[in-house]
Amino acid sequence: MQSHEEIMQQAIRLSIENVERGGGPFAAIIAREGEILATGVNTVADDNDPTAHAEVNAIRAATGKLENFHLDNCILYTTCEPCPMCLGAVYWAGLSEIYYGNSREDAARYGFQDEHIYEEMERPLDRRQMSFSQLLGAQALEAFKLWDQKSDKIIY
């Protein structure tokens, strides 16, 4: 069983290796009871995927390994405070704790700025920089109604 510090040191090592390979300076590890389940590094540029952050990649690897979309009693070790997207993924995955190395302010000093997303999330829809328009809401509700009637649905 590894300590929190030992697991975080491994995450930091992964982030450094990722930079040396040409990737971003981010890595994440998901562990349960001191045992590493999965790792992930930032592969945004490699995959041409803006969602391929280290935390999301680690969540995908852990859920695949466990064959379960809920990561009960698992801990995320990440080299940087999660961005809004990754934080949402952490909550959806049901992780119990987060340990992080760098703060979002540290990341901003190196050009990784997500403060504007936090600010946008607090604004009403009609005051956001991106236009939000509801379209065919009544028709879209049909899928929810159908799902609600299912007796074998999986709640998540």
mmCIF file of C-alpha atoms in Angstrom:
data_model
loop_
_atom_site.group_PDB
_atom_site.id
_atom_site.type_symbol
_atom_site.label_atom_id
_atom_site.label_comp_id
_atom_site.label_asym_id
_atom_site.label_seq_id
_atom_site.Cartn_x
_atom_site.Cartn_y
_atom_site.Cartn_z
ATOM 1 C CA MET A 1 0.000 0.000 0.000
ATOM 2 C CA GLN A 2 1.438 3.354 -1.058
ATOM 3 C CA SER A 3 1.121 6.658 0.774
ATOM 4 C CA HIS A 4 -0.575 9.714 -0.700
ATOM 5 C CA GLU A 5 2.843 11.316 -1.178
ATOM 6 C CA GLU A 6 4.257 8.279 -2.992
ATOM 7 C CA ILE A 7 1.328 8.182 -5.407
ATOM 8 C CA MET A 8 1.536 11.938 -6.026
ATOM 9 C CA GLN A 9 5.273 11.600 -6.708
ATOM 10 C CA GLN A 10 4.424 9.050 -9.404
ATOM 11 C CA ALA A 11 1.882 11.428 -10.915
ATOM 12 C CA ILE A 12 4.476 14.210 -10.978
ATOM 13 C CA ARG A 13 6.955 11.846 -12.636
ATOM 14 C CA LEU A 14 4.337 10.970 -15.286
ATOM 15 C CA SER A 15 3.693 14.663 -15.965
ATOM 16 C CA ILE A 16 7.403 15.333 -16.450
ATOM 17 C CA GLU A 17 7.723 12.335 -18.779
ATOM 18 C CA ASN A 18 4.708 13.583 -20.739
ATOM 19 C CA VAL A 19 6.359 16.982 -21.245
ATOM 20 C CA GLU A 20 9.563 15.275 -22.359
ATOM 21 C CA ARG A 21 7.511 13.337 -24.965
ATOM 22 C CA GLY A 22 5.986 16.594 -26.219
ATOM 23 C CA GLY A 23 2.718 16.491 -24.271
ATOM 24 C CA GLY A 24 1.211 18.797 -21.694
ATOM 25 C CA PRO A 25 2.455 19.076 -18.098
ATOM 26 C CA PHE A 26 -0.448 17.180 -16.562
ATOM 27 C CA ALA A 27 -0.860 13.667 -15.173
ATOM 28 C CA ALA A 28 -3.382 11.916 -12.956
ATOM 29 C CA ILE A 29 -3.612 8.675 -11.031
ATOM 30 C CA ILE A 30 -6.671 6.959 -9.610
ATOM 31 C CA ALA A 31 -6.084 4.722 -6.616
ATOM 32 C CA ARG A 32 -8.148 2.728 -4.170
ATOM 33 C CA GLU A 33 -6.798 1.810 -0.731
ATOM 34 C CA GLY A 34 -3.299 2.856 -1.726
ATOM 35 C CA GLU A 35 -3.249 0.708 -4.872
ATOM 36 C CA ILE A 36 -3.027 2.365 -8.270
ATOM 37 C CA LEU A 37 -5.916 1.450 -10.569
ATOM 38 C CA ALA A 38 -5.167 3.706 -13.531
ATOM 39 C CA THR A 39 -3.058 6.562 -14.807
ATOM 40 C CA GLY A 40 -3.611 9.252 -17.378
ATOM 41 C CA VAL A 41 -1.659 12.044 -18.970
ATOM 42 C CA ASN A 42 -2.772 14.984 -21.045
ATOM 43 C CA THR A 43 -3.102 13.870 -24.681
ATOM 44 C CA VAL A 44 -5.094 16.819 -26.054
ATOM 45 C CA ALA A 45 -2.630 17.592 -28.851
ATOM 46 C CA ASP A 46 -1.772 13.946 -29.587
ATOM 47 C CA ASP A 47 -5.422 12.924 -29.878
ATOM 48 C CA ASN A 48 -6.766 16.210 -31.291
ATOM 49 C CA ASP A 49 -9.304 15.910 -28.484
ATOM 50 C CA PRO A 50 -9.961 18.870 -26.175
ATOM 51 C CA THR A 51 -11.435 16.467 -23.588
ATOM 52 C CA ALA A 52 -8.279 14.315 -23.362
ATOM 53 C CA HIS A 53 -7.118 15.853 -20.096
ATOM 54 C CA ALA A 54 -5.121 13.708 -17.696
ATOM 55 C CA GLU A 55 -8.006 13.350 -15.240
ATOM 56 C CA VAL A 56 -10.503 12.320 -17.927
ATOM 57 C CA ASN A 57 -8.019 9.840 -19.400
ATOM 58 C CA ALA A 58 -7.396 8.354 -15.943
ATOM 59 C CA ILE A 59 -11.142 8.104 -15.280
ATOM 60 C CA ARG A 60 -11.669 6.358 -18.612
ATOM 61 C CA ALA A 61 -8.865 3.905 -17.848
ATOM 62 C CA ALA A 62 -10.119 3.193 -14.314
ATOM 63 C CA THR A 63 -13.751 2.685 -15.325
ATOM 64 C CA GLY A 64 -12.613 0.419 -18.141
ATOM 65 C CA LYS A 65 -10.465 -1.628 -15.799
ATOM 66 C CA LEU A 66 -13.200 -1.947 -13.188
ATOM 67 C CA GLU A 67 -15.957 -2.296 -15.811
ATOM 68 C CA ASN A 68 -17.992 0.147 -13.760
ATOM 69 C CA PHE A 69 -18.769 3.798 -14.458
ATOM 70 C CA HIS A 70 -18.792 4.667 -10.751
ATOM 71 C CA LEU A 71 -15.459 4.861 -8.943
ATOM 72 C CA ASP A 72 -16.602 4.367 -5.350
ATOM 73 C CA ASN A 73 -13.953 4.866 -2.680
ATOM 74 C CA CYS A 74 -11.366 5.899 -5.242
ATOM 75 C CA ILE A 75 -9.000 8.842 -4.908
ATOM 76 C CA LEU A 76 -7.746 11.103 -7.676
ATOM 77 C CA TYR A 77 -4.144 12.303 -7.533
ATOM 78 C CA THR A 78 -3.589 14.993 -10.120
ATOM 79 C CA THR A 79 -0.651 17.252 -10.756
ATOM 80 C CA CYS A 80 -2.911 20.277 -11.120
ATOM 81 C CA GLU A 81 -6.209 21.400 -9.645
ATOM 82 C CA PRO A 82 -8.862 20.072 -12.038
ATOM 83 C CA CYS A 83 -10.385 22.389 -14.617
ATOM 84 C CA PRO A 84 -14.194 22.751 -14.668
ATOM 85 C CA MET A 85 -14.605 19.927 -17.206
ATOM 86 C CA CYS A 86 -12.435 17.528 -15.222
ATOM 87 C CA LEU A 87 -14.057 18.517 -11.946
ATOM 88 C CA GLY A 88 -17.433 17.670 -13.455
ATOM 89 C CA ALA A 89 -16.088 14.301 -14.602
ATOM 90 C CA VAL A 90 -14.717 13.630 -11.113
ATOM 91 C CA TYR A 91 -18.135 14.238 -9.577
ATOM 92 C CA TRP A 92 -19.910 12.131 -12.228
ATOM 93 C CA ALA A 93 -17.445 9.288 -11.589
ATOM 94 C CA GLY A 94 -18.094 9.426 -7.855
ATOM 95 C CA LEU A 95 -14.494 9.744 -6.720
ATOM 96 C CA SER A 96 -14.245 10.363 -2.980
ATOM 97 C CA GLU A 97 -11.185 12.629 -2.699
ATOM 98 C CA ILE A 98 -8.806 14.740 -4.762
ATOM 99 C CA TYR A 99 -5.163 15.454 -4.051
ATOM 100 C CA TYR A 100 -3.583 17.999 -6.394
ATOM 101 C CA GLY A 101 -0.122 19.453 -6.893
ATOM 102 C CA ASN A 102 -0.385 22.794 -8.671
ATOM 103 C CA SER A 103 -3.243 25.245 -8.183
ATOM 104 C CA ARG A 104 -5.263 26.726 -11.027
ATOM 105 C CA GLU A 105 -3.427 29.986 -10.325
ATOM 106 C CA ASP A 106 -0.107 28.180 -10.846
ATOM 107 C CA ALA A 107 -1.420 26.826 -14.148
ATOM 108 C CA ALA A 108 -2.565 30.289 -15.251
ATOM 109 C CA ARG A 109 0.956 31.666 -14.739
ATOM 110 C CA TYR A 110 2.125 29.145 -17.351
ATOM 111 C CA GLY A 111 -0.598 29.908 -19.879
ATOM 112 C CA PHE A 112 -3.210 27.327 -18.843
ATOM 113 C CA GLN A 113 -6.111 29.570 -18.018
ATOM 114 C CA ASP A 114 -9.582 28.318 -17.254
ATOM 115 C CA GLU A 115 -10.795 31.119 -14.987
ATOM 116 C CA HIS A 116 -13.014 32.395 -17.809
ATOM 117 C CA ILE A 117 -14.913 29.081 -17.722
ATOM 118 C CA TYR A 118 -15.536 29.391 -13.977
ATOM 119 C CA GLU A 119 -16.777 32.951 -14.590
ATOM 120 C CA GLU A 120 -19.009 31.890 -17.472
ATOM 121 C CA MET A 121 -20.625 29.155 -15.377
ATOM 122 C CA GLU A 122 -21.746 31.747 -12.831
ATOM 123 C CA ARG A 123 -23.393 33.997 -15.438
ATOM 124 C CA PRO A 124 -27.038 33.614 -16.482
ATOM 125 C CA LEU A 125 -27.359 31.970 -19.910
ATOM 126 C CA ASP A 126 -28.336 35.256 -21.570
ATOM 127 C CA ARG A 127 -25.126 36.932 -20.354
ATOM 128 C CA ARG A 128 -22.602 34.343 -21.478
ATOM 129 C CA GLN A 129 -20.095 34.929 -24.269
ATOM 130 C CA MET A 130 -21.493 31.957 -26.195
ATOM 131 C CA SER A 131 -25.086 32.040 -27.338
ATOM 132 C CA PHE A 132 -27.435 29.553 -25.639
ATOM 133 C CA SER A 133 -30.834 28.936 -27.273
ATOM 134 C CA GLN A 134 -33.275 26.223 -26.296
ATOM 135 C CA LEU A 135 -34.660 24.496 -29.368
ATOM 136 C CA LEU A 136 -37.429 21.869 -29.620
ATOM 137 C CA GLY A 137 -37.541 21.383 -25.852
ATOM 138 C CA ALA A 138 -40.935 19.654 -25.839
ATOM 139 C CA GLN A 139 -39.774 17.145 -28.460
ATOM 140 C CA ALA A 140 -36.493 16.561 -26.638
ATOM 141 C CA LEU A 141 -38.442 15.674 -23.480
ATOM 142 C CA GLU A 142 -39.761 12.554 -25.212
ATOM 143 C CA ALA A 143 -36.467 10.756 -24.594
ATOM 144 C CA PHE A 144 -36.626 11.621 -20.886
ATOM 145 C CA LYS A 145 -40.233 10.421 -20.665
ATOM 146 C CA LEU A 146 -39.340 7.148 -22.387
ATOM 147 C CA TRP A 147 -36.351 6.647 -20.091
ATOM 148 C CA ASP A 148 -38.472 7.440 -17.034
ATOM 149 C CA GLN A 149 -40.903 4.650 -17.945
ATOM 150 C CA LYS A 150 -38.196 1.987 -18.220
ATOM 151 C CA SER A 151 -38.201 -0.507 -15.375
ATOM 152 C CA ASP A 152 -34.659 -1.708 -16.149
ATOM 153 C CA LYS A 153 -32.933 1.681 -16.342
ATOM 154 C CA ILE A 154 -29.518 2.156 -14.787
ATOM 155 C CA ILE A 155 -29.445 5.214 -12.562
ATOM 156 C CA TYR A 156 -26.275 7.260 -12.693
#
